[in-house]
mmCIF file of C-alpha atoms in Angstrom:
data_model
loop_
_atom_site.group_PDB
_atom_site.id
_atom_site.type_symbol
_atom_site.label_atom_id
_atom_site.label_comp_id
_atom_site.label_asym_id
_atom_site.label_seq_id
_atom_site.Cartn_x
_atom_site.Cartn_y
_atom_site.Cartn_z
ATOM 1 C CA MET A 1 101.135 190.062 37.486
ATOM 2 C CA ARG A 2 100.070 186.901 35.756
ATOM 3 C CA ARG A 3 103.563 186.463 34.326
ATOM 4 C CA ALA A 4 105.130 186.955 37.768
ATOM 5 C CA THR A 5 102.812 184.379 39.267
ATOM 6 C CA THR A 6 103.580 181.888 36.521
ATOM 7 C CA PHE A 7 107.328 182.441 36.986
ATOM 8 C CA LEU A 8 107.134 181.873 40.762
ATOM 9 C CA SER A 9 105.084 178.686 40.333
ATOM 10 C CA THR A 10 107.589 177.326 37.810
ATOM 11 C CA LEU A 11 110.508 178.177 40.121
ATOM 12 C CA LEU A 12 108.839 176.473 43.120
ATOM 13 C CA LEU A 13 108.127 173.334 41.091
ATOM 14 C CA ALA A 14 111.737 173.168 39.977
ATOM 15 C CA VAL A 15 113.000 173.469 43.544
ATOM 16 C CA MET A 16 110.705 170.615 44.689
ATOM 17 C CA LEU A 17 111.816 168.385 41.841
ATOM 18 C CA PHE A 18 115.472 168.793 42.804
ATOM 19 C CA ALA A 19 115.021 168.852 46.613
ATOM 20 C CA VAL A 20 112.978 165.648 47.095
ATOM 21 C CA PRO A 21 115.416 163.278 45.361
ATOM 22 C CA GLY A 22 118.251 164.911 47.300
ATOM 23 C CA ALA A 23 116.497 164.246 50.608
ATOM 24 C CA LEU A 24 115.944 160.620 49.764
ATOM 25 C CA SER A 25 119.360 159.900 48.381
ATOM 26 C CA PRO A 26 121.226 159.455 51.732
ATOM 27 C CA ALA A 27 118.836 156.737 52.922
ATOM 28 C CA GLN A 28 118.919 155.089 49.517
ATOM 29 C CA ALA A 29 122.717 155.200 49.551
ATOM 30 C CA GLN A 30 122.830 153.552 53.009
ATOM 31 C CA ASN A 31 120.218 150.876 52.336
ATOM 32 C CA PRO A 32 119.560 150.574 48.615
ATOM 33 C CA ILE A 33 116.743 148.078 48.037
ATOM 34 C CA GLN A 34 116.061 146.808 44.542
ATOM 35 C CA ALA A 35 112.601 146.380 43.126
ATOM 36 C CA ASP A 36 112.646 142.645 43.892
ATOM 37 C CA GLY A 37 113.243 143.357 47.592
ATOM 38 C CA GLN A 38 116.894 142.218 47.619
ATOM 39 C CA ASN A 39 119.671 144.246 49.140
ATOM 40 C CA PRO A 40 122.518 144.494 46.585
ATOM 41 C CA MET A 41 124.993 145.378 49.357
ATOM 42 C CA GLY A 42 124.216 142.137 51.295
ATOM 43 C CA ALA A 43 123.298 144.006 54.532
ATOM 44 C CA ARG A 44 120.710 142.407 56.879
ATOM 45 C CA PRO A 45 120.099 144.814 59.766
ATOM 46 C CA THR A 46 117.781 142.461 61.738
ATOM 47 C CA ALA A 47 119.981 139.393 61.385
ATOM 48 C CA ASP A 48 123.139 141.280 62.289
ATOM 49 C CA SER A 49 121.663 142.796 65.468
ATOM 50 C CA VAL A 50 122.718 141.401 68.878
ATOM 51 C CA ASN A 51 120.548 138.479 70.075
ATOM 52 C CA GLU A 52 120.676 136.153 73.079
ATOM 53 C CA GLU A 53 121.226 132.999 71.060
ATOM 54 C CA PHE A 54 124.360 134.456 69.486
ATOM 55 C CA LEU A 55 125.672 135.624 72.865
ATOM 56 C CA PHE A 56 125.026 132.254 74.542
ATOM 57 C CA LYS A 57 127.079 130.584 71.792
ATOM 58 C CA GLN A 58 130.004 132.803 72.680
ATOM 59 C CA GLU A 59 129.675 132.353 76.462
ATOM 60 C CA SER A 60 127.397 130.460 78.842
ATOM 61 C CA LYS A 61 126.229 133.671 80.531
ATOM 62 C CA ILE A 62 125.338 137.194 79.509
ATOM 63 C CA ARG A 63 127.461 139.433 81.700
ATOM 64 C CA GLY A 64 127.575 143.124 82.398
ATOM 65 C CA ARG A 65 130.119 145.261 84.209
ATOM 66 C CA VAL A 66 130.069 146.097 87.908
ATOM 67 C CA SER A 67 132.393 148.092 90.121
ATOM 68 C CA ILE A 68 131.653 146.203 93.349
ATOM 69 C CA PRO A 69 133.825 143.258 94.464
ATOM 70 C CA ASP A 70 131.054 140.692 93.982
ATOM 71 C CA GLY A 71 131.571 139.673 90.378
ATOM 72 C CA LYS A 72 128.498 137.383 90.418
ATOM 73 C CA SER A 73 126.236 140.437 90.327
ATOM 74 C CA ALA A 74 127.426 141.108 86.773
ATOM 75 C CA ASN A 75 125.580 138.018 85.504
ATOM 76 C CA LEU A 76 122.498 139.260 83.704
ATOM 77 C CA ILE A 77 121.087 136.125 82.088
ATOM 78 C CA GLN A 78 122.071 132.460 82.117
ATOM 79 C CA PRO A 79 120.292 129.610 80.305
ATOM 80 C CA GLN A 80 120.337 127.362 83.400
ATOM 81 C CA GLY A 81 118.214 129.929 85.204
ATOM 82 C CA ARG A 82 115.468 129.459 82.661
ATOM 83 C CA GLU A 83 115.706 125.691 83.007
ATOM 84 C CA TYR A 84 115.380 125.966 86.780
ATOM 85 C CA GLN A 85 112.439 128.354 86.472
ATOM 86 C CA ASN A 86 110.700 125.900 84.142
ATOM 87 C CA PHE A 87 111.256 123.105 86.677
ATOM 88 C CA ARG A 88 110.195 125.276 89.615
ATOM 89 C CA GLU A 89 106.988 126.618 88.059
ATOM 90 C CA ARG A 90 105.900 123.740 85.847
ATOM 91 C CA TRP A 91 107.305 120.352 86.858
ATOM 92 C CA LEU A 92 107.765 120.628 90.632
ATOM 93 C CA PRO A 93 104.070 121.253 91.489
ATOM 94 C CA TRP A 94 103.048 118.266 89.388
ATOM 95 C CA ILE A 95 105.712 116.029 90.928
ATOM 96 C CA GLY A 96 104.652 117.075 94.428
ATOM 97 C CA ALA A 97 100.919 116.703 93.828
ATOM 98 C CA LEU A 98 101.137 113.310 92.130
ATOM 99 C CA THR A 99 103.548 111.864 94.707
ATOM 100 C CA ILE A 100 101.799 113.026 97.876
ATOM 101 C CA LEU A 101 98.209 112.615 96.681
ATOM 102 C CA GLY A 102 99.153 109.266 95.153
ATOM 103 C CA MET A 103 100.479 108.062 98.521
ATOM 104 C CA LEU A 104 97.327 109.245 100.312
ATOM 105 C CA ALA A 105 95.159 107.464 97.738
ATOM 106 C CA ALA A 106 97.207 104.264 98.098
ATOM 107 C CA LEU A 107 96.925 104.336 101.899
ATOM 108 C CA GLY A 108 93.179 104.944 101.676
ATOM 109 C CA ALA A 109 92.761 102.027 99.282
ATOM 110 C CA PHE A 110 94.890 99.793 101.510
ATOM 111 C CA PHE A 111 92.787 100.694 104.546
ATOM 112 C CA LEU A 112 89.578 99.883 102.684
ATOM 113 C CA PHE A 113 91.040 96.591 101.487
ATOM 114 C CA ARG A 114 92.912 95.447 104.584
ATOM 115 C CA GLY A 115 91.281 97.396 107.372
ATOM 116 C CA ARG A 116 92.953 98.082 110.665
ATOM 117 C CA ILE A 117 95.317 95.444 112.005
ATOM 118 C CA ILE A 118 93.674 94.488 115.293
ATOM 119 C CA MET A 119 95.675 93.533 118.361
ATOM 120 C CA GLU A 120 95.490 89.831 119.123
ATOM 121 C CA HIS A 121 94.696 88.966 122.726
ATOM 122 C CA SER A 122 96.239 86.125 124.670
ATOM 123 C CA GLN A 123 97.174 85.268 128.249
ATOM 124 C CA GLU A 124 99.896 87.908 128.043
ATOM 125 C CA SER A 125 97.431 90.673 127.229
ATOM 126 C CA GLY A 126 97.386 93.467 129.782
ATOM 127 C CA LYS A 127 101.040 93.048 130.707
ATOM 128 C CA LYS A 128 103.385 95.769 129.524
ATOM 129 C CA ILE A 129 106.940 95.724 128.244
ATOM 130 C CA LEU A 130 109.141 98.761 127.820
ATOM 131 C CA ARG A 131 109.867 99.374 124.150
ATOM 132 C CA PHE A 132 111.378 102.888 124.049
ATOM 133 C CA ASN A 133 112.852 104.832 126.952
ATOM 134 C CA ALA A 134 112.301 108.542 127.641
ATOM 135 C CA PHE A 135 115.278 109.804 125.640
ATOM 136 C CA GLU A 136 114.345 107.705 122.613
ATOM 137 C CA ARG A 137 110.815 109.070 122.695
ATOM 138 C CA PHE A 138 112.086 112.639 123.130
ATOM 139 C CA THR A 139 114.358 112.221 120.115
ATOM 140 C CA HIS A 140 111.538 110.784 118.033
ATOM 141 C CA TRP A 141 109.003 113.493 118.876
ATOM 142 C CA MET A 142 111.471 116.361 118.531
ATOM 143 C CA THR A 143 112.422 115.145 115.074
ATOM 144 C CA ALA A 144 108.808 114.384 114.137
ATOM 145 C CA VAL A 145 107.442 117.803 115.156
ATOM 146 C CA CYS A 146 110.248 119.583 113.329
ATOM 147 C CA PHE A 147 109.658 117.427 110.262
ATOM 148 C CA ILE A 148 105.944 118.235 110.175
ATOM 149 C CA ILE A 149 106.554 122.001 110.360
ATOM 150 C CA LEU A 150 109.372 121.807 107.826
ATOM 151 C CA SER A 151 107.107 119.827 105.508
ATOM 152 C CA LEU A 152 104.236 122.298 105.739
ATOM 153 C CA SER A 153 106.502 125.294 105.201
ATOM 154 C CA GLY A 154 108.195 123.516 102.296
ATOM 155 C CA LEU A 155 104.860 122.665 100.680
ATOM 156 C CA ASN A 156 103.869 126.301 101.074
ATOM 157 C CA TYR A 157 106.903 127.158 98.940
ATOM 158 C CA ILE A 158 105.557 124.909 96.172
ATOM 159 C CA PHE A 159 101.788 125.313 96.424
ATOM 160 C CA GLY A 160 101.199 128.384 98.599
ATOM 161 C CA LYS A 161 100.737 131.031 95.934
ATOM 162 C CA ARG A 162 98.560 128.650 93.901
ATOM 163 C CA LEU A 163 96.268 127.330 96.631
ATOM 164 C CA LEU A 164 96.568 129.456 99.769
ATOM 165 C CA MET A 165 96.988 132.997 98.457
ATOM 166 C CA PRO A 166 93.719 133.030 96.450
ATOM 167 C CA LEU A 167 91.860 132.024 99.638
ATOM 168 C CA ILE A 168 93.366 134.436 102.174
ATOM 169 C CA GLY A 169 94.731 137.239 100.015
ATOM 170 C CA PRO A 170 98.275 138.415 99.294
ATOM 171 C CA GLU A 171 98.848 140.297 102.565
ATOM 172 C CA ALA A 172 97.921 137.393 104.850
ATOM 173 C CA PHE A 173 99.764 134.979 102.604
ATOM 174 C CA GLY A 174 102.858 137.173 102.709
ATOM 175 C CA ALA A 175 102.837 137.161 106.519
ATOM 176 C CA ILE A 176 102.339 133.383 106.675
ATOM 177 C CA ALA A 177 105.063 132.797 104.097
ATOM 178 C CA GLN A 178 107.485 134.965 106.071
ATOM 179 C CA TRP A 179 106.889 133.050 109.310
ATOM 180 C CA ALA A 180 107.056 129.774 107.375
ATOM 181 C CA LYS A 181 110.477 130.814 106.113
ATOM 182 C CA TYR A 182 111.661 131.580 109.657
ATOM 183 C CA SER A 183 110.384 128.227 110.931
ATOM 184 C CA HIS A 184 112.033 126.406 108.040
ATOM 185 C CA VAL A 185 115.383 128.012 108.745
ATOM 186 C CA TYR A 186 115.453 127.650 112.526
ATOM 187 C CA LEU A 187 113.769 124.260 112.956
ATOM 188 C CA ALA A 188 116.150 122.698 110.467
ATOM 189 C CA TRP A 189 118.794 122.608 113.211
ATOM 190 C CA PRO A 190 116.908 120.504 115.807
ATOM 191 C CA PHE A 191 115.698 118.292 112.962
ATOM 192 C CA MET A 192 119.257 117.545 111.860
ATOM 193 C CA LEU A 193 120.229 116.978 115.485
ATOM 194 C CA GLY A 194 117.328 114.556 115.935
ATOM 195 C CA VAL A 195 118.313 112.594 112.835
ATOM 196 C CA ALA A 196 121.844 112.299 114.209
ATOM 197 C CA PHE A 197 120.523 111.098 117.592
ATOM 198 C CA MET A 198 118.289 108.505 115.902
ATOM 199 C CA PHE A 199 121.192 107.179 113.897
ATOM 200 C CA VAL A 200 123.328 106.696 116.983
ATOM 201 C CA LEU A 201 120.498 105.236 119.086
ATOM 202 C CA TRP A 202 119.104 102.722 116.619
ATOM 203 C CA ILE A 203 121.789 101.870 114.078
ATOM 204 C CA ARG A 204 122.675 98.648 115.919
ATOM 205 C CA ASP A 205 119.087 97.354 115.725
ATOM 206 C CA ASN A 206 118.585 98.302 112.066
ATOM 207 C CA ILE A 207 121.253 96.263 110.318
ATOM 208 C CA PRO A 208 119.489 94.099 107.667
ATOM 209 C CA ASN A 209 119.669 90.325 108.078
ATOM 210 C CA LYS A 210 118.068 87.098 106.861
ATOM 211 C CA VAL A 211 115.093 87.510 109.182
ATOM 212 C CA ASP A 212 114.166 90.691 107.336
ATOM 213 C CA TRP A 213 114.114 88.934 103.981
ATOM 214 C CA ALA A 214 111.799 86.268 105.390
ATOM 215 C CA TRP A 215 109.589 89.052 106.803
ATOM 216 C CA ILE A 216 109.349 90.664 103.361
ATOM 217 C CA LYS A 217 108.522 87.388 101.612
ATOM 218 C CA ALA A 218 105.759 86.775 104.163
ATOM 219 C CA GLY A 219 104.226 90.176 103.493
ATOM 220 C CA GLY A 220 105.078 91.504 106.936
ATOM 221 C CA GLY A 221 101.760 90.411 108.368
ATOM 222 C CA PHE A 222 99.898 92.894 106.169
ATOM 223 C CA ILE A 223 99.027 90.223 103.626
ATOM 224 C CA GLY A 224 97.440 86.999 104.756
ATOM 225 C CA LYS A 225 97.262 85.828 108.337
ATOM 226 C CA GLY A 226 99.890 85.473 111.006
ATOM 227 C CA HIS A 227 102.968 87.531 111.731
ATOM 228 C CA PRO A 228 106.484 86.636 110.584
ATOM 229 C CA HIS A 229 109.389 86.679 112.988
ATOM 230 C CA ALA A 230 110.969 90.057 113.738
ATOM 231 C CA ALA A 231 113.512 91.468 116.133
ATOM 232 C CA ARG A 232 113.244 94.914 117.721
ATOM 233 C CA PHE A 233 112.644 96.459 114.271
ATOM 234 C CA ASN A 234 111.142 94.575 111.374
ATOM 235 C CA ALA A 235 112.145 95.068 107.733
ATOM 236 C CA GLY A 236 109.557 97.803 107.190
ATOM 237 C CA GLN A 237 110.741 99.786 110.191
ATOM 238 C CA LYS A 238 114.334 99.342 109.103
ATOM 239 C CA GLY A 239 113.368 100.778 105.733
ATOM 240 C CA VAL A 240 111.905 103.822 107.471
ATOM 241 C CA PHE A 241 115.059 104.174 109.585
ATOM 242 C CA TRP A 242 117.363 104.191 106.567
ATOM 243 C CA MET A 243 115.043 106.522 104.708
ATOM 244 C CA VAL A 244 115.148 108.992 107.604
ATOM 245 C CA ALA A 245 118.918 108.650 107.941
ATOM 246 C CA GLY A 246 119.661 108.968 104.225
ATOM 247 C CA PHE A 247 117.068 111.553 103.253
ATOM 248 C CA GLY A 248 117.648 113.460 106.480
ATOM 249 C CA ALA A 249 121.360 113.723 105.726
ATOM 250 C CA ALA A 250 120.692 114.784 102.131
ATOM 251 C CA MET A 251 118.122 117.384 103.192
ATOM 252 C CA GLY A 252 120.530 118.697 105.808
ATOM 253 C CA ALA A 253 123.449 118.962 103.375
ATOM 254 C CA THR A 254 121.463 120.684 100.618
ATOM 255 C CA GLY A 255 119.702 122.875 103.166
ATOM 256 C CA LEU A 256 123.013 124.090 104.592
ATOM 257 C CA MET A 257 124.161 124.924 101.068
ATOM 258 C CA MET A 258 121.115 127.167 100.699
ATOM 259 C CA LEU A 259 121.426 128.664 104.177
ATOM 260 C CA PHE A 260 124.968 129.749 103.286
ATOM 261 C CA PRO A 261 124.651 130.555 99.564
ATOM 262 C CA PHE A 262 127.699 130.600 97.304
ATOM 263 C CA ALA A 263 129.955 129.346 100.097
ATOM 264 C CA LEU A 264 130.935 126.246 98.117
ATOM 265 C CA THR A 265 129.241 126.622 94.739
ATOM 266 C CA ASP A 266 128.069 129.126 92.145
ATOM 267 C CA ILE A 267 124.559 130.026 91.014
ATOM 268 C CA ASN A 268 124.255 126.848 88.936
ATOM 269 C CA GLY A 269 125.159 124.748 91.953
ATOM 270 C CA MET A 270 122.618 126.618 94.057
ATOM 271 C CA GLN A 271 119.905 125.755 91.564
ATOM 272 C CA VAL A 272 120.939 122.094 91.593
ATOM 273 C CA MET A 273 120.782 122.111 95.408
ATOM 274 C CA GLN A 274 117.230 123.464 95.298
ATOM 275 C CA VAL A 275 116.136 120.794 92.825
ATOM 276 C CA ILE A 276 117.632 117.990 94.943
ATOM 277 C CA HIS A 277 116.227 119.456 98.173
ATOM 278 C CA SER A 278 112.695 119.788 96.818
ATOM 279 C CA VAL A 279 112.496 116.386 95.094
ATOM 280 C CA ILE A 280 113.901 114.489 98.092
ATOM 281 C CA GLY A 281 111.598 116.464 100.381
ATOM 282 C CA ILE A 282 108.523 115.388 98.422
ATOM 283 C CA ILE A 283 109.517 111.709 98.466
ATOM 284 C CA PHE A 284 110.398 112.042 102.157
ATOM 285 C CA ILE A 285 106.936 113.398 102.983
ATOM 286 C CA ALA A 286 105.231 110.585 101.080
ATOM 287 C CA GLY A 287 107.289 107.958 102.911
ATOM 288 C CA ILE A 288 106.584 109.448 106.336
ATOM 289 C CA LEU A 289 102.854 109.533 105.554
ATOM 290 C CA ALA A 290 102.983 105.731 105.266
ATOM 291 C CA HIS A 291 104.926 105.554 108.536
ATOM 292 C CA ILE A 292 102.341 107.740 110.302
ATOM 293 C CA TYR A 293 99.507 105.603 108.949
ATOM 294 C CA ILE A 294 100.989 102.353 110.280
ATOM 295 C CA GLY A 295 101.798 103.922 113.661
ATOM 296 C CA THR A 296 98.285 105.297 114.206
ATOM 297 C CA LEU A 297 95.264 104.259 112.177
ATOM 298 C CA GLY A 298 96.759 101.237 110.457
ATOM 299 C CA MET A 299 97.703 99.133 113.472
ATOM 300 C CA GLU A 300 96.101 98.922 116.890
ATOM 301 C CA GLY A 301 98.568 99.238 119.752
ATOM 302 C CA ALA A 302 101.430 100.602 117.629
ATOM 303 C CA TYR A 303 101.096 104.194 118.872
ATOM 304 C CA ASP A 304 101.747 103.144 122.488
ATOM 305 C CA ALA A 305 105.375 102.432 121.602
ATOM 306 C CA MET A 306 106.088 106.139 121.120
ATOM 307 C CA GLY A 307 103.221 107.359 123.282
ATOM 308 C CA SER A 308 103.905 105.913 126.707
ATOM 309 C CA GLY A 309 106.926 103.862 125.667
ATOM 310 C CA LYS A 310 105.294 100.630 126.884
ATOM 311 C CA VAL A 311 103.385 98.214 124.669
ATOM 312 C CA ASP A 312 101.134 95.301 125.383
ATOM 313 C CA LEU A 313 103.152 92.131 125.772
ATOM 314 C CA ALA A 314 100.784 90.175 123.541
ATOM 315 C CA TRP A 315 101.188 92.845 120.817
ATOM 316 C CA ALA A 316 104.959 92.747 121.178
ATOM 317 C CA ARG A 317 104.952 88.954 121.032
ATOM 318 C CA ALA A 318 102.923 89.014 117.810
ATOM 319 C CA HIS A 319 104.956 91.653 115.966
ATOM 320 C CA HIS A 320 108.451 91.444 117.509
ATOM 321 C CA ASP A 321 108.707 87.967 119.024
ATOM 322 C CA LEU A 322 112.492 87.683 118.697
ATOM 323 C CA TRP A 323 112.965 90.970 120.495
ATOM 324 C CA VAL A 324 110.627 89.921 123.321
ATOM 325 C CA GLU A 325 112.635 86.746 123.853
ATOM 326 C CA GLN A 326 115.869 88.728 123.959
ATOM 327 C CA GLU A 327 114.451 91.223 126.434
ATOM 328 C CA GLN A 328 113.031 88.584 128.756
ATOM 329 C CA ALA A 329 116.271 86.637 128.630
ATOM 330 C CA ARG A 330 118.227 89.802 129.360
ATOM 331 C CA THR A 331 116.096 90.906 132.313
ATOM 332 C CA ALA A 332 115.503 87.325 133.509
ATOM 333 C CA SER A 333 112.257 88.535 134.998
ATOM 334 C CA GLY A 334 109.823 88.753 132.120
ATOM 335 C CA PRO A 335 108.052 91.987 131.263
ATOM 336 C CA GLN A 336 109.116 95.118 133.131
ATOM 337 C CA LEU A 337 105.636 96.135 134.148
ATOM 338 C CA LYS A 338 102.802 93.813 135.064
ATOM 339 C CA GLY A 339 99.138 94.540 134.953
ATOM 340 C CA HIS A 340 95.768 92.877 134.936
ATOM 341 C CA PRO A 341 95.235 90.663 131.933
ATOM 342 C CA ALA A 342 92.649 91.911 129.479
ATOM 343 C CA PRO A 343 89.694 89.661 128.700
ATOM 344 C CA ALA A 344 89.760 87.815 125.393
ATOM 345 C CA GLU A 345 87.451 89.133 122.684
#
């Protein structure tokens, strides 16, 4: 019995000695590694595997295969998409915050330094002159209301999930964002129409001339005392007009490209349109904030021009004296509406 046991143990040991090297030999034959860690066959499995950098060197996009007619859906990854995402998530919020908050801070500092521009009274105070007719005011307010809603819905696109969603929760934010999207899409049309109306109505009175340069050199009445000569629109108002016309056209063009995606461009062009649309929109908002400040808090009597359409004749004489002379010469009867003169203060 002892001999049989010894024989079986010896036989089992021999089988193990021959079987283990045989099991390891295929792997060693495929990937023989020397003691110093070098591969004598020159194979580098990790380096030779497929990677994105290698694929992007061969082609600008990583594409798959699709059976549907829309070949664009085969694009899996493109480097420009990552660049746009970096701009959208990192740079755009900073650009928007610094531009808009910077404008608000500048207007606040200017108000503290300059104060409100008070209306100067004279013998003409209390008399009214028509500055904008009903259709001009309708065009202005239609465009202005649309712009405000478009601005708020656009800012929600940039800051909503960072500022609003933590306050009201994802469900409420989702509902607000959906309605903001609808308002942005549908109110873009009357906004573009209003910009076109403004251009036709006021282009004649907004051509720059020598009087505007003198107005700028004099500080427009915001610096120092007195008011420089101005026609129906001074140089500052002409700047606002051309900003609205130019930026409005650019926002309309890029917005239409996004409303009808891939009609004229590919995915890269769509991303460029979004960058242009968002950057111009931010600058546009900052510029209109300055316009709103001057038309309300910054200058007494300025709001009446777009409120009732009639302004105090003394105010008009101080800020738009050349226009008043033209109007009185044209009507040959002075101001269109007379009233009781206001007492001097």
